[in-house]
Amino acid sequence: MEQYINELYGYEQDEDLKRVIASIASNNMPQISVPPSYGRLLTVLTKTAGVKRALEIGALGGYSGICIARGLGDDGTLLSLELKDDFAQIAKENIDAAGLGHKVSYRIGDAKATLQQLIAERVQFDLFFIDADKGGYPFYLECALQLASPGALIVADNTLQKGKIADESIQSPSVLAMRAFNRTIAEHPRLDSTMLPAFDGLAIARVKV
Ligand code: SAH
Ligand code: MG
């Protein structure tokens, strides 16, 4: 079905996204970009919500960054947080090559520190894409709630941890953190949310106005 959908949407003809995948391979980076369907969902959500300022946590090779930037209008911007300098450089090259470089900026370093700076700067964002170290998700959600404009969307990848999330015999720190994150997303009084079970799970929440 995944192959059917990729063919339907002409994935093989998407040179900008294929360039990302090829550059990840040639630089020996992990091949863990969002799947194409979730990438397109990021574009649709960004457009539908009329996002002006987006924040991504975890850039890798710029795949999800391209998908978010594609959904932004002329006055929309994306700030991408990435731990590794060399990854951010590759993401930037790929986003420039896709013709979207004017919309995207980067802050390098541990996102936990950058998010605290952003909170101190009192900036707001209309869409968050959380996709970095899984142990950090509960803190990233807490920060997103502080940085959210009314009605902001919070999207998070890999919420099912390849099924480990539902196996109570697994008690590793990252799985425990993701269980806490998922429960908060599901129960938080300021959020309306859902979770998509395809691929590795995607949480989508909207901060109440
Ligand atoms: N969102 C990307 C994939 C991100 S993979 C896409 O779909 O295209 C996870 C990324 O998070 C990696 O690039 C990794 O270096 C970065 N990362 C891991 N820990 C981090 C941290 N503490 N702060 C910022 N980035 C981090
Ligand atoms: Mg991911």
JSON list of C-alpha atoms and ligand atoms in Angstrom, two decimals:
[
{"chain": "A", "resi": 1, "resn": "MET", "atom": "CA", "xyz": [0.00, 0.00, 0.00]},
{"chain": "A", "resi": 2, "resn": "GLU", "atom": "CA", "xyz": [2.88, 2.31, 0.79]},
{"chain": "A", "resi": 3, "resn": "GLN", "atom": "CA", "xyz": [4.33, 1.68, -2.67]},
{"chain": "A", "resi": 4, "resn": "TYR", "atom": "CA", "xyz": [0.93, 2.28, -4.23]},
{"chain": "A", "resi": 5, "resn": "ILE", "atom": "CA", "xyz": [0.61, 5.62, -2.46]},
{"chain": "A", "resi": 6, "resn": "ASN", "atom": "CA", "xyz": [4.16, 6.67, -3.37]},
{"chain": "A", "resi": 7, "resn": "GLU", "atom": "CA", "xyz": [3.46, 5.90, -7.03]},
{"chain": "A", "resi": 8, "resn": "LEU", "atom": "CA", "xyz": [0.13, 7.70, -6.87]},
{"chain": "A", "resi": 9, "resn": "TYR", "atom": "CA", "xyz": [1.86, 10.83, -5.62]},
{"chain": "A", "resi": 10, "resn": "GLY", "atom": "CA", "xyz": [4.81, 10.60, -8.02]},
{"chain": "A", "resi": 11, "resn": "TYR", "atom": "CA", "xyz": [7.36, 10.20, -5.26]},
{"chain": "A", "resi": 12, "resn": "GLU", "atom": "CA", "xyz": [10.00, 8.98, -7.72]},
{"chain": "A", "resi": 13, "resn": "GLN", "atom": "CA", "xyz": [9.68, 12.28, -9.57]},
{"chain": "A", "resi": 14, "resn": "ASP", "atom": "CA", "xyz": [10.21, 14.39, -6.44]},
{"chain": "A", "resi": 15, "resn": "GLU", "atom": "CA", "xyz": [13.82, 15.35, -7.08]},
{"chain": "A", "resi": 16, "resn": "ASP", "atom": "CA", "xyz": [14.12, 17.57, -4.00]},
{"chain": "A", "resi": 17, "resn": "LEU", "atom": "CA", "xyz": [13.13, 14.82, -1.57]},
{"chain": "A", "resi": 18, "resn": "LYS", "atom": "CA", "xyz": [15.13, 12.18, -3.42]},
{"chain": "A", "resi": 19, "resn": "ARG", "atom": "CA", "xyz": [18.18, 14.45, -3.11]},
{"chain": "A", "resi": 20, "resn": "VAL", "atom": "CA", "xyz": [17.72, 14.42, 0.68]},
{"chain": "A", "resi": 21, "resn": "ILE", "atom": "CA", "xyz": [17.59, 10.64, 0.83]},
{"chain": "A", "resi": 22, "resn": "ALA", "atom": "CA", "xyz": [20.67, 10.33, -1.43]},
{"chain": "A", "resi": 23, "resn": "SER", "atom": "CA", "xyz": [22.67, 12.85, 0.61]},
{"chain": "A", "resi": 24, "resn": "ILE", "atom": "CA", "xyz": [21.79, 11.03, 3.86]},
{"chain": "A", "resi": 25, "resn": "ALA", "atom": "CA", "xyz": [23.13, 7.80, 2.33]},
{"chain": "A", "resi": 26, "resn": "SER", "atom": "CA", "xyz": [26.31, 9.36, 0.94]},
{"chain": "A", "resi": 27, "resn": "ASN", "atom": "CA", "xyz": [27.09, 11.06, 4.27]},
{"chain": "A", "resi": 28, "resn": "ASN", "atom": "CA", "xyz": [26.48, 7.88, 6.32]},
{"chain": "A", "resi": 29, "resn": "MET", "atom": "CA", "xyz": [23.69, 9.50, 8.30]},
{"chain": "A", "resi": 30, "resn": "PRO", "atom": "CA", "xyz": [20.77, 7.44, 9.65]},
{"chain": "A", "resi": 31, "resn": "GLN", "atom": "CA", "xyz": [18.01, 6.92, 7.07]},
{"chain": "A", "resi": 32, "resn": "ILE", "atom": "CA", "xyz": [15.23, 8.01, 9.44]},
{"chain": "A", "resi": 33, "resn": "SER", "atom": "CA", "xyz": [13.47, 10.87, 7.65]},
{"chain": "A", "resi": 34, "resn": "VAL", "atom": "CA", "xyz": [9.68, 11.00, 7.98]},
{"chain": "A", "resi": 35, "resn": "PRO", "atom": "CA", "xyz": [7.92, 8.66, 5.53]},
{"chain": "A", "resi": 36, "resn": "PRO", "atom": "CA", "xyz": [6.62, 10.39, 2.37]},
{"chain": "A", "resi": 37, "resn": "SER", "atom": "CA", "xyz": [2.95, 10.30, 3.44]},
{"chain": "A", "resi": 38, "resn": "TYR", "atom": "CA", "xyz": [3.73, 11.97, 6.77]},
{"chain": "A", "resi": 39, "resn": "GLY", "atom": "CA", "xyz": [5.86, 14.51, 4.93]},
{"chain": "A", "resi": 40, "resn": "ARG", "atom": "CA", "xyz": [2.89, 15.39, 2.75]},
{"chain": "A", "resi": 41, "resn": "LEU", "atom": "CA", "xyz": [0.70, 15.55, 5.84]},
{"chain": "A", "resi": 42, "resn": "LEU", "atom": "CA", "xyz": [3.11, 18.15, 7.29]},
{"chain": "A", "resi": 43, "resn": "THR", "atom": "CA", "xyz": [2.67, 20.21, 4.10]},
{"chain": "A", "resi": 44, "resn": "VAL", "atom": "CA", "xyz": [-1.12, 19.91, 4.27]},
{"chain": "A", "resi": 45, "resn": "LEU", "atom": "CA", "xyz": [-1.29, 20.80, 7.98]},
{"chain": "A", "resi": 46, "resn": "THR", "atom": "CA", "xyz": [1.06, 23.78, 7.55]},
{"chain": "A", "resi": 47, "resn": "LYS", "atom": "CA", "xyz": [-1.03, 25.12, 4.67]},
{"chain": "A", "resi": 48, "resn": "THR", "atom": "CA", "xyz": [-4.39, 24.41, 6.30]},
{"chain": "A", "resi": 49, "resn": "ALA", "atom": "CA", "xyz": [-3.44, 26.16, 9.52]},
{"chain": "A", "resi": 50, "resn": "GLY", "atom": "CA", "xyz": [-1.97, 29.14, 7.64]},
{"chain": "A", "resi": 51, "resn": "VAL", "atom": "CA", "xyz": [1.24, 28.72, 9.64]},
{"chain": "A", "resi": 52, "resn": "LYS", "atom": "CA", "xyz": [3.46, 31.82, 9.77]},
{"chain": "A", "resi": 53, "resn": "ARG", "atom": "CA", "xyz": [6.13, 30.51, 12.13]},
{"chain": "A", "resi": 54, "resn": "ALA", "atom": "CA", "xyz": [7.02, 26.85, 12.33]},
{"chain": "A", "resi": 55, "resn": "LEU", "atom": "CA", "xyz": [9.51, 25.16, 14.66]},
{"chain": "A", "resi": 56, "resn": "GLU", "atom": "CA", "xyz": [11.11, 21.81, 13.95]},
{"chain": "A", "resi": 57, "resn": "ILE", "atom": "CA", "xyz": [13.11, 19.84, 16.53]},
{"chain": "A", "resi": 58, "resn": "GLY", "atom": "CA", "xyz": [15.50, 17.49, 14.69]},
{"chain": "A", "resi": 59, "resn": "ALA", "atom": "CA", "xyz": [16.55, 18.49, 11.15]},
{"chain": "A", "resi": 60, "resn": "LEU", "atom": "CA", "xyz": [18.60, 15.48, 9.95]},
{"chain": "A", "resi": 61, "resn": "GLY", "atom": "CA", "xyz": [18.89, 15.96, 6.15]},
{"chain": "A", "resi": 62, "resn": "GLY", "atom": "CA", "xyz": [16.08, 18.47, 5.73]},
{"chain": "A", "resi": 63, "resn": "TYR", "atom": "CA", "xyz": [13.31, 16.12, 4.57]},
{"chain": "A", "resi": 64, "resn": "SER", "atom": "CA", "xyz": [10.62, 17.21, 7.01]},
{"chain": "A", "resi": 65, "resn": "GLY", "atom": "CA", "xyz": [11.99, 20.76, 6.75]},
{"chain": "A", "resi": 66, "resn": "ILE", "atom": "CA", "xyz": [11.27, 20.81, 3.01]},
{"chain": "A", "resi": 67, "resn": "CYS", "atom": "CA", "xyz": [7.79, 19.41, 3.62]},
{"chain": "A", "resi": 68, "resn": "ILE", "atom": "CA", "xyz": [6.95, 22.06, 6.24]},
{"chain": "A", "resi": 69, "resn": "ALA", "atom": "CA", "xyz": [8.51, 24.88, 4.16]},
{"chain": "A", "resi": 70, "resn": "ARG", "atom": "CA", "xyz": [6.43, 23.80, 1.16]},
{"chain": "A", "resi": 71, "resn": "GLY", "atom": "CA", "xyz": [3.29, 24.50, 3.16]},
{"chain": "A", "resi": 72, "resn": "LEU", "atom": "CA", "xyz": [4.32, 27.98, 4.29]},
{"chain": "A", "resi": 73, "resn": "GLY", "atom": "CA", "xyz": [3.00, 31.07, 2.53]},
{"chain": "A", "resi": 74, "resn": "ASP", "atom": "CA", "xyz": [5.24, 33.89, 1.26]},
{"chain": "A", "resi": 75, "resn": "ASP", "atom": "CA", "xyz": [5.59, 35.37, 4.74]},
{"chain": "A", "resi": 76, "resn": "GLY", "atom": "CA", "xyz": [6.06, 32.04, 6.56]},
{"chain": "A", "resi": 77, "resn": "THR", "atom": "CA", "xyz": [9.29, 30.90, 8.20]},
{"chain": "A", "resi": 78, "resn": "LEU", "atom": "CA", "xyz": [10.67, 27.69, 9.70]},
{"chain": "A", "resi": 79, "resn": "LEU", "atom": "CA", "xyz": [13.21, 27.54, 12.51]},
{"chain": "A", "resi": 80, "resn": "SER", "atom": "CA", "xyz": [14.93, 24.17, 12.66]},
{"chain": "A", "resi": 81, "resn": "LEU", "atom": "CA", "xyz": [16.79, 22.96, 15.77]},
{"chain": "A", "resi": 82, "resn": "GLU", "atom": "CA", "xyz": [19.56, 20.42, 15.25]},
{"chain": "A", "resi": 83, "resn": "LEU", "atom": "CA", "xyz": [22.17, 19.01, 17.62]},
{"chain": "A", "resi": 84, "resn": "LYS", "atom": "CA", "xyz": [24.79, 18.30, 14.97]},
{"chain": "A", "resi": 85, "resn": "ASP", "atom": "CA", "xyz": [26.47, 21.04, 13.02]},
{"chain": "A", "resi": 86, "resn": "ASP", "atom": "CA", "xyz": [27.26, 18.78, 10.03]},
{"chain": "A", "resi": 87, "resn": "PHE", "atom": "CA", "xyz": [23.66, 17.52, 9.83]},
{"chain": "A", "resi": 88, "resn": "ALA", "atom": "CA", "xyz": [22.31, 21.08, 9.87]},
{"chain": "A", "resi": 89, "resn": "GLN", "atom": "CA", "xyz": [24.74, 21.99, 7.10]},
{"chain": "A", "resi": 90, "resn": "ILE", "atom": "CA", "xyz": [23.47, 19.12, 4.93]},
{"chain": "A", "resi": 91, "resn": "ALA", "atom": "CA", "xyz": [19.84, 19.99, 5.72]},
{"chain": "A", "resi": 92, "resn": "LYS", "atom": "CA", "xyz": [20.54, 23.59, 4.72]},
{"chain": "A", "resi": 93, "resn": "GLU", "atom": "CA", "xyz": [22.15, 22.54, 1.42]},
{"chain": "A", "resi": 94, "resn": "ASN", "atom": "CA", "xyz": [19.13, 20.36, 0.61]},
{"chain": "A", "resi": 95, "resn": "ILE", "atom": "CA", "xyz": [16.63, 23.07, 1.52]},
{"chain": "A", "resi": 96, "resn": "ASP", "atom": "CA", "xyz": [18.58, 25.63, -0.53]},
{"chain": "A", "resi": 97, "resn": "ALA", "atom": "CA", "xyz": [18.62, 23.20, -3.48]},
{"chain": "A", "resi": 98, "resn": "ALA", "atom": "CA", "xyz": [14.83, 22.86, -3.16]},
{"chain": "A", "resi": 99, "resn": "GLY", "atom": "CA", "xyz": [14.52, 26.65, -3.51]},
{"chain": "A", "resi": 100, "resn": "LEU", "atom": "CA", "xyz": [13.22, 27.09, 0.05]},
{"chain": "A", "resi": 101, "resn": "GLY", "atom": "CA", "xyz": [16.34, 28.37, 1.78]},
{"chain": "A", "resi": 102, "resn": "HIS", "atom": "CA", "xyz": [14.97, 31.90, 2.22]},
{"chain": "A", "resi": 103, "resn": "LYS", "atom": "CA", "xyz": [12.27, 30.54, 4.55]},
{"chain": "A", "resi": 104, "resn": "VAL", "atom": "CA", "xyz": [14.41, 28.39, 6.83]},
{"chain": "A", "resi": 105, "resn": "SER", "atom": "CA", "xyz": [16.97, 29.13, 9.56]},
{"chain": "A", "resi": 106, "resn": "TYR", "atom": "CA", "xyz": [18.85, 26.86, 11.94]},
{"chain": "A", "resi": 107, "resn": "ARG", "atom": "CA", "xyz": [19.97, 26.86, 15.53]},
{"chain": "A", "resi": 108, "resn": "ILE", "atom": "CA", "xyz": [22.64, 24.31, 16.31]},
{"chain": "A", "resi": 109, "resn": "GLY", "atom": "CA", "xyz": [23.02, 22.54, 19.66]},
{"chain": "A", "resi": 110, "resn": "ASP", "atom": "CA", "xyz": [20.92, 20.64, 22.16]},
{"chain": "A", "resi": 111, "resn": "ALA", "atom": "CA", "xyz": [17.32, 21.67, 21.48]},
{"chain": "A", "resi": 112, "resn": "LYS", "atom": "CA", "xyz": [16.63, 21.66, 25.21]},
{"chain": "A", "resi": 113, "resn": "ALA", "atom": "CA", "xyz": [18.88, 24.69, 25.66]},
{"chain": "A", "resi": 114, "resn": "THR", "atom": "CA", "xyz": [17.66, 26.39, 22.47]},
{"chain": "A", "resi": 115, "resn": "LEU", "atom": "CA", "xyz": [14.02, 25.99, 23.53]},
{"chain": "A", "resi": 116, "resn": "GLN", "atom": "CA", "xyz": [14.75, 27.64, 26.87]},
{"chain": "A", "resi": 117, "resn": "GLN", "atom": "CA", "xyz": [16.34, 30.55, 24.97]},
{"chain": "A", "resi": 118, "resn": "LEU", "atom": "CA", "xyz": [13.28, 30.82, 22.72]},
{"chain": "A", "resi": 119, "resn": "ILE", "atom": "CA", "xyz": [10.99, 30.90, 25.76]},
{"chain": "A", "resi": 120, "resn": "ALA", "atom": "CA", "xyz": [13.15, 33.70, 27.22]},
{"chain": "A", "resi": 121, "resn": "GLU", "atom": "CA", "xyz": [12.89, 35.53, 23.87]},
{"chain": "A", "resi": 122, "resn": "ARG", "atom": "CA", "xyz": [9.09, 35.30, 24.15]},
{"chain": "A", "resi": 123, "resn": "VAL", "atom": "CA", "xyz": [8.62, 34.20, 20.54]},
{"chain": "A", "resi": 124, "resn": "GLN", "atom": "CA", "xyz": [5.61, 32.16, 19.46]},
{"chain": "A", "resi": 125, "resn": "PHE", "atom": "CA", "xyz": [5.09, 29.42, 16.87]},
{"chain": "A", "resi": 126, "resn": "ASP", "atom": "CA", "xyz": [2.01, 28.15, 15.04]},
{"chain": "A", "resi": 127, "resn": "LEU", "atom": "CA", "xyz": [3.30, 24.65, 14.30]},
{"chain": "A", "resi": 128, "resn": "PHE", "atom": "CA", "xyz": [5.79, 22.38, 16.05]},
{"chain": "A", "resi": 129, "resn": "PHE", "atom": "CA", "xyz": [7.30, 19.22, 14.64]},
{"chain": "A", "resi": 130, "resn": "ILE", "atom": "CA", "xyz": [8.96, 17.15, 17.36]},
{"chain": "A", "resi": 131, "resn": "ASP", "atom": "CA", "xyz": [11.29, 14.51, 15.89]},
{"chain": "A", "resi": 132, "resn": "ALA", "atom": "CA", "xyz": [14.59, 14.49, 17.86]},
{"chain": "A", "resi": 133, "resn": "ASP", "atom": "CA", "xyz": [15.86, 12.29, 20.74]},
{"chain": "A", "resi": 134, "resn": "LYS", "atom": "CA", "xyz": [12.91, 10.34, 22.07]},
{"chain": "A", "resi": 135, "resn": "GLY", "atom": "CA", "xyz": [13.85, 10.78, 25.74]},
{"chain": "A", "resi": 136, "resn": "GLY", "atom": "CA", "xyz": [13.43, 14.51, 25.27]},
{"chain": "A", "resi": 137, "resn": "TYR", "atom": "CA", "xyz": [9.81, 14.38, 24.08]},
{"chain": "A", "resi": 138, "resn": "PRO", "atom": "CA", "xyz": [8.11, 15.22, 27.42]},
{"chain": "A", "resi": 139, "resn": "PHE", "atom": "CA", "xyz": [10.31, 18.32, 27.81]},
{"chain": "A", "resi": 140, "resn": "TYR", "atom": "CA", "xyz": [9.82, 19.30, 24.15]},
{"chain": "A", "resi": 141, "resn": "LEU", "atom": "CA", "xyz": [6.05, 19.12, 24.65]},
{"chain": "A", "resi": 142, "resn": "GLU", "atom": "CA", "xyz": [6.25, 21.25, 27.79]},
{"chain": "A", "resi": 143, "resn": "CYS", "atom": "CA", "xyz": [8.26, 23.87, 25.86]},
{"chain": "A", "resi": 144, "resn": "ALA", "atom": "CA", "xyz": [5.94, 23.72, 22.84]},
{"chain": "A", "resi": 145, "resn": "LEU", "atom": "CA", "xyz": [2.98, 24.46, 25.12]},
{"chain": "A", "resi": 146, "resn": "GLN", "atom": "CA", "xyz": [4.83, 27.53, 26.41]},
{"chain": "A", "resi": 147, "resn": "LEU", "atom": "CA", "xyz": [5.79, 28.70, 22.89]},
{"chain": "A", "resi": 148, "resn": "ALA", "atom": "CA", "xyz": [2.44, 27.98, 21.22]},
{"chain": "A", "resi": 149, "resn": "SER", "atom": "CA", "xyz": [0.25, 30.64, 19.67]},
{"chain": "A", "resi": 150, "resn": "PRO", "atom": "CA", "xyz": [-3.49, 30.07, 20.25]},
{"chain": "A", "resi": 151, "resn": "GLY", "atom": "CA", "xyz": [-4.61, 27.24, 17.96]},
{"chain": "A", "resi": 152, "resn": "ALA", "atom": "CA", "xyz": [-1.04, 26.07, 17.30]},
{"chain": "A", "resi": 153, "resn": "LEU", "atom": "CA", "xyz": [-0.44, 22.53, 16.04]},
{"chain": "A", "resi": 154, "resn": "ILE", "atom": "CA", "xyz": [1.97, 20.16, 17.75]},
{"chain": "A", "resi": 155, "resn": "VAL", "atom": "CA", "xyz": [3.01, 17.18, 15.64]},
{"chain": "A", "resi": 156, "resn": "ALA", "atom": "CA", "xyz": [5.35, 14.45, 16.89]},
{"chain": "A", "resi": 157, "resn": "ASP", "atom": "CA", "xyz": [6.87, 11.49, 15.05]},
{"chain": "A", "resi": 158, "resn": "ASN", "atom": "CA", "xyz": [7.76, 7.98, 16.27]},
{"chain": "A", "resi": 159, "resn": "THR", "atom": "CA", "xyz": [5.22, 7.87, 19.08]},
{"chain": "A", "resi": 160, "resn": "LEU", "atom": "CA", "xyz": [4.78, 4.09, 18.82]},
{"chain": "A", "resi": 161, "resn": "GLN", "atom": "CA", "xyz": [8.48, 3.19, 19.02]},
{"chain": "A", "resi": 162, "resn": "LYS", "atom": "CA", "xyz": [8.08, 0.24, 16.64]},
{"chain": "A", "resi": 163, "resn": "GLY", "atom": "CA", "xyz": [5.41, -1.22, 18.93]},
{"chain": "A", "resi": 164, "resn": "LYS", "atom": "CA", "xyz": [7.57, -1.11, 22.07]},
{"chain": "A", "resi": 165, "resn": "ILE", "atom": "CA", "xyz": [5.20, 1.50, 23.46]},
{"chain": "A", "resi": 166, "resn": "ALA", "atom": "CA", "xyz": [2.52, -1.13, 24.11]},
{"chain": "A", "resi": 167, "resn": "ASP", "atom": "CA", "xyz": [4.85, -3.83, 25.48]},
{"chain": "A", "resi": 168, "resn": "GLU", "atom": "CA", "xyz": [4.89, -3.26, 29.24]},
{"chain": "A", "resi": 169, "resn": "SER", "atom": "CA", "xyz": [7.90, -5.56, 29.65]},
{"chain": "A", "resi": 170, "resn": "ILE", "atom": "CA", "xyz": [9.99, -2.85, 27.95]},
{"chain": "A", "resi": 171, "resn": "GLN", "atom": "CA", "xyz": [10.98, -0.18, 30.47]},
{"chain": "A", "resi": 172, "resn": "SER", "atom": "CA", "xyz": [13.89, 1.59, 28.74]},
{"chain": "A", "resi": 173, "resn": "PRO", "atom": "CA", "xyz": [14.24, 5.33, 29.42]},
{"chain": "A", "resi": 174, "resn": "SER", "atom": "CA", "xyz": [13.23, 6.35, 25.89]},
{"chain": "A", "resi": 175, "resn": "VAL", "atom": "CA", "xyz": [10.12, 4.14, 25.90]},
{"chain": "A", "resi": 176, "resn": "LEU", "atom": "CA", "xyz": [9.13, 5.38, 29.37]},
{"chain": "A", "resi": 177, "resn": "ALA", "atom": "CA", "xyz": [9.57, 8.96, 28.15]},
{"chain": "A", "resi": 178, "resn": "MET", "atom": "CA", "xyz": [7.42, 8.29, 25.09]},
{"chain": "A", "resi": 179, "resn": "ARG", "atom": "CA", "xyz": [4.68, 6.68, 27.23]},
{"chain": "A", "resi": 180, "resn": "ALA", "atom": "CA", "xyz": [4.65, 9.80, 29.39]},
{"chain": "A", "resi": 181, "resn": "PHE", "atom": "CA", "xyz": [4.58, 12.02, 26.30]},
{"chain": "A", "resi": 182, "resn": "ASN", "atom": "CA", "xyz": [1.71, 10.11, 24.71]},
{"chain": "A", "resi": 183, "resn": "ARG", "atom": "CA", "xyz": [-0.33, 10.18, 27.92]},
{"chain": "A", "resi": 184, "resn": "THR", "atom": "CA", "xyz": [0.18, 13.92, 28.27]},
{"chain": "A", "resi": 185, "resn": "ILE", "atom": "CA", "xyz": [-0.80, 14.50, 24.62]},
{"chain": "A", "resi": 186, "resn": "ALA", "atom": "CA", "xyz": [-3.93, 12.38, 25.10]},
{"chain": "A", "resi": 187, "resn": "GLU", "atom": "CA", "xyz": [-5.06, 13.89, 28.42]},
{"chain": "A", "resi": 188, "resn": "HIS", "atom": "CA", "xyz": [-3.82, 17.49, 28.45]},
{"chain": "A", "resi": 189, "resn": "PRO", "atom": "CA", "xyz": [-6.66, 19.95, 29.13]},
{"chain": "A", "resi": 190, "resn": "ARG", "atom": "CA", "xyz": [-5.17, 22.48, 26.68]},
{"chain": "A", "resi": 191, "resn": "LEU", "atom": "CA", "xyz": [-4.99, 20.01, 23.77]},
{"chain": "A", "resi": 192, "resn": "ASP", "atom": "CA", "xyz": [-7.32, 18.36, 21.28]},
{"chain": "A", "resi": 193, "resn": "SER", "atom": "CA", "xyz": [-5.36, 15.48, 19.82]},
{"chain": "A", "resi": 194, "resn": "THR", "atom": "CA", "xyz": [-5.17, 12.23, 17.95]},
{"chain": "A", "resi": 195, "resn": "MET", "atom": "CA", "xyz": [-2.57, 9.66, 17.00]},
{"chain": "A", "resi": 196, "resn": "LEU", "atom": "CA", "xyz": [-2.05, 8.02, 13.61]},
{"chain": "A", "resi": 197, "resn": "PRO", "atom": "CA", "xyz": [-0.93, 4.38, 13.89]},
{"chain": "A", "resi": 198, "resn": "ALA", "atom": "CA", "xyz": [0.74, 4.04, 10.45]},
{"chain": "A", "resi": 199, "resn": "PHE", "atom": "CA", "xyz": [4.51, 3.79, 10.13]},
{"chain": "A", "resi": 200, "resn": "ASP", "atom": "CA", "xyz": [6.00, 4.56, 13.57]},
{"chain": "A", "resi": 201, "resn": "GLY", "atom": "CA", "xyz": [3.06, 6.57, 14.89]},
{"chain": "A", "resi": 202, "resn": "LEU", "atom": "CA", "xyz": [2.36, 10.28, 14.57]},
{"chain": "A", "resi": 203, "resn": "ALA", "atom": "CA", "xyz": [0.73, 12.44, 17.23]},
{"chain": "A", "resi": 204, "resn": "ILE", "atom": "CA", "xyz": [-1.20, 15.51, 16.12]},
{"chain": "A", "resi": 205, "resn": "ALA", "atom": "CA", "xyz": [-2.48, 17.98, 18.70]},
{"chain": "A", "resi": 206, "resn": "ARG", "atom": "CA", "xyz": [-4.03, 21.44, 18.56]},
{"chain": "A", "resi": 207, "resn": "VAL", "atom": "CA", "xyz": [-3.58, 23.90, 21.39]},
{"chain": "A", "resi": 208, "resn": "LYS", "atom": "CA", "xyz": [-6.99, 25.21, 22.40]},
{"chain": "A", "resi": 209, "resn": "VAL", "atom": "CA", "xyz": [-7.63, 28.88, 21.68]},
{"chain": "B", "resi": 1, "resn": "SAH", "atom": "N1", "xyz": [12.84, 15.48, 11.20]},
{"chain": "B", "resi": 1, "resn": "SAH", "atom": "C1", "xyz": [13.82, 14.81, 10.35]},
{"chain": "B", "resi": 1, "resn": "SAH", "atom": "C2", "xyz": [14.39, 13.58, 11.00]},
{"chain": "B", "resi": 1, "resn": "SAH", "atom": "C3", "xyz": [15.05, 13.86, 12.32]},
{"chain": "B", "resi": 1, "resn": "SAH", "atom": "S1", "xyz": [16.02, 12.50, 12.91]},
{"chain": "B", "resi": 1, "resn": "SAH", "atom": "C4", "xyz": [13.10, 14.44, 9.04]},
{"chain": "B", "resi": 1, "resn": "SAH", "atom": "O1", "xyz": [12.07, 13.78, 9.14]},
{"chain": "B", "resi": 1, "resn": "SAH", "atom": "O2", "xyz": [13.59, 14.81, 7.98]},
{"chain": "B", "resi": 1, "resn": "SAH", "atom": "C5", "xyz": [16.43, 13.09, 14.50]},
{"chain": "B", "resi": 1, "resn": "SAH", "atom": "C6", "xyz": [17.38, 14.28, 14.48]},
{"chain": "B", "resi": 1, "resn": "SAH", "atom": "O3", "xyz": [17.39, 14.84, 15.79]},
{"chain": "B", "resi": 1, "resn": "SAH", "atom": "C7", "xyz": [18.83, 13.93, 14.15]},
{"chain": "B", "resi": 1, "resn": "SAH", "atom": "O4", "xyz": [19.29, 14.74, 13.12]},
{"chain": "B", "resi": 1, "resn": "SAH", "atom": "C8", "xyz": [19.58, 14.20, 15.45]},
{"chain": "B", "resi": 1, "resn": "SAH", "atom": "O5", "xyz": [20.91, 14.69, 15.28]},
{"chain": "B", "resi": 1, "resn": "SAH", "atom": "C9", "xyz": [18.69, 15.27, 16.08]},
{"chain": "B", "resi": 1, "resn": "SAH", "atom": "N2", "xyz": [18.83, 15.36, 17.55]},
{"chain": "B", "resi": 1, "resn": "SAH", "atom": "C10", "xyz": [19.02, 14.36, 18.43]},
{"chain": "B", "resi": 1, "resn": "SAH", "atom": "N3", "xyz": [19.07, 14.83, 19.69]},
{"chain": "B", "resi": 1, "resn": "SAH", "atom": "C11", "xyz": [18.90, 16.17, 19.61]},
{"chain": "B", "resi": 1, "resn": "SAH", "atom": "C12", "xyz": [18.88, 17.22, 20.55]},
{"chain": "B", "resi": 1, "resn": "SAH", "atom": "N4", "xyz": [19.03, 16.98, 21.86]},
{"chain": "B", "resi": 1, "resn": "SAH", "atom": "N5", "xyz": [18.70, 18.48, 20.11]},
{"chain": "B", "resi": 1, "resn": "SAH", "atom": "C13", "xyz": [18.53, 18.74, 18.78]},
{"chain": "B", "resi": 1, "resn": "SAH", "atom": "N6", "xyz": [18.55, 17.78, 17.84]},
{"chain": "B", "resi": 1, "resn": "SAH", "atom": "C14", "xyz": [18.74, 16.52, 18.24]},
{"chain": "B", "resi": 2, "resn": "MG", "atom": "MG", "xyz": [11.10, 10.47, 13.07]}
]
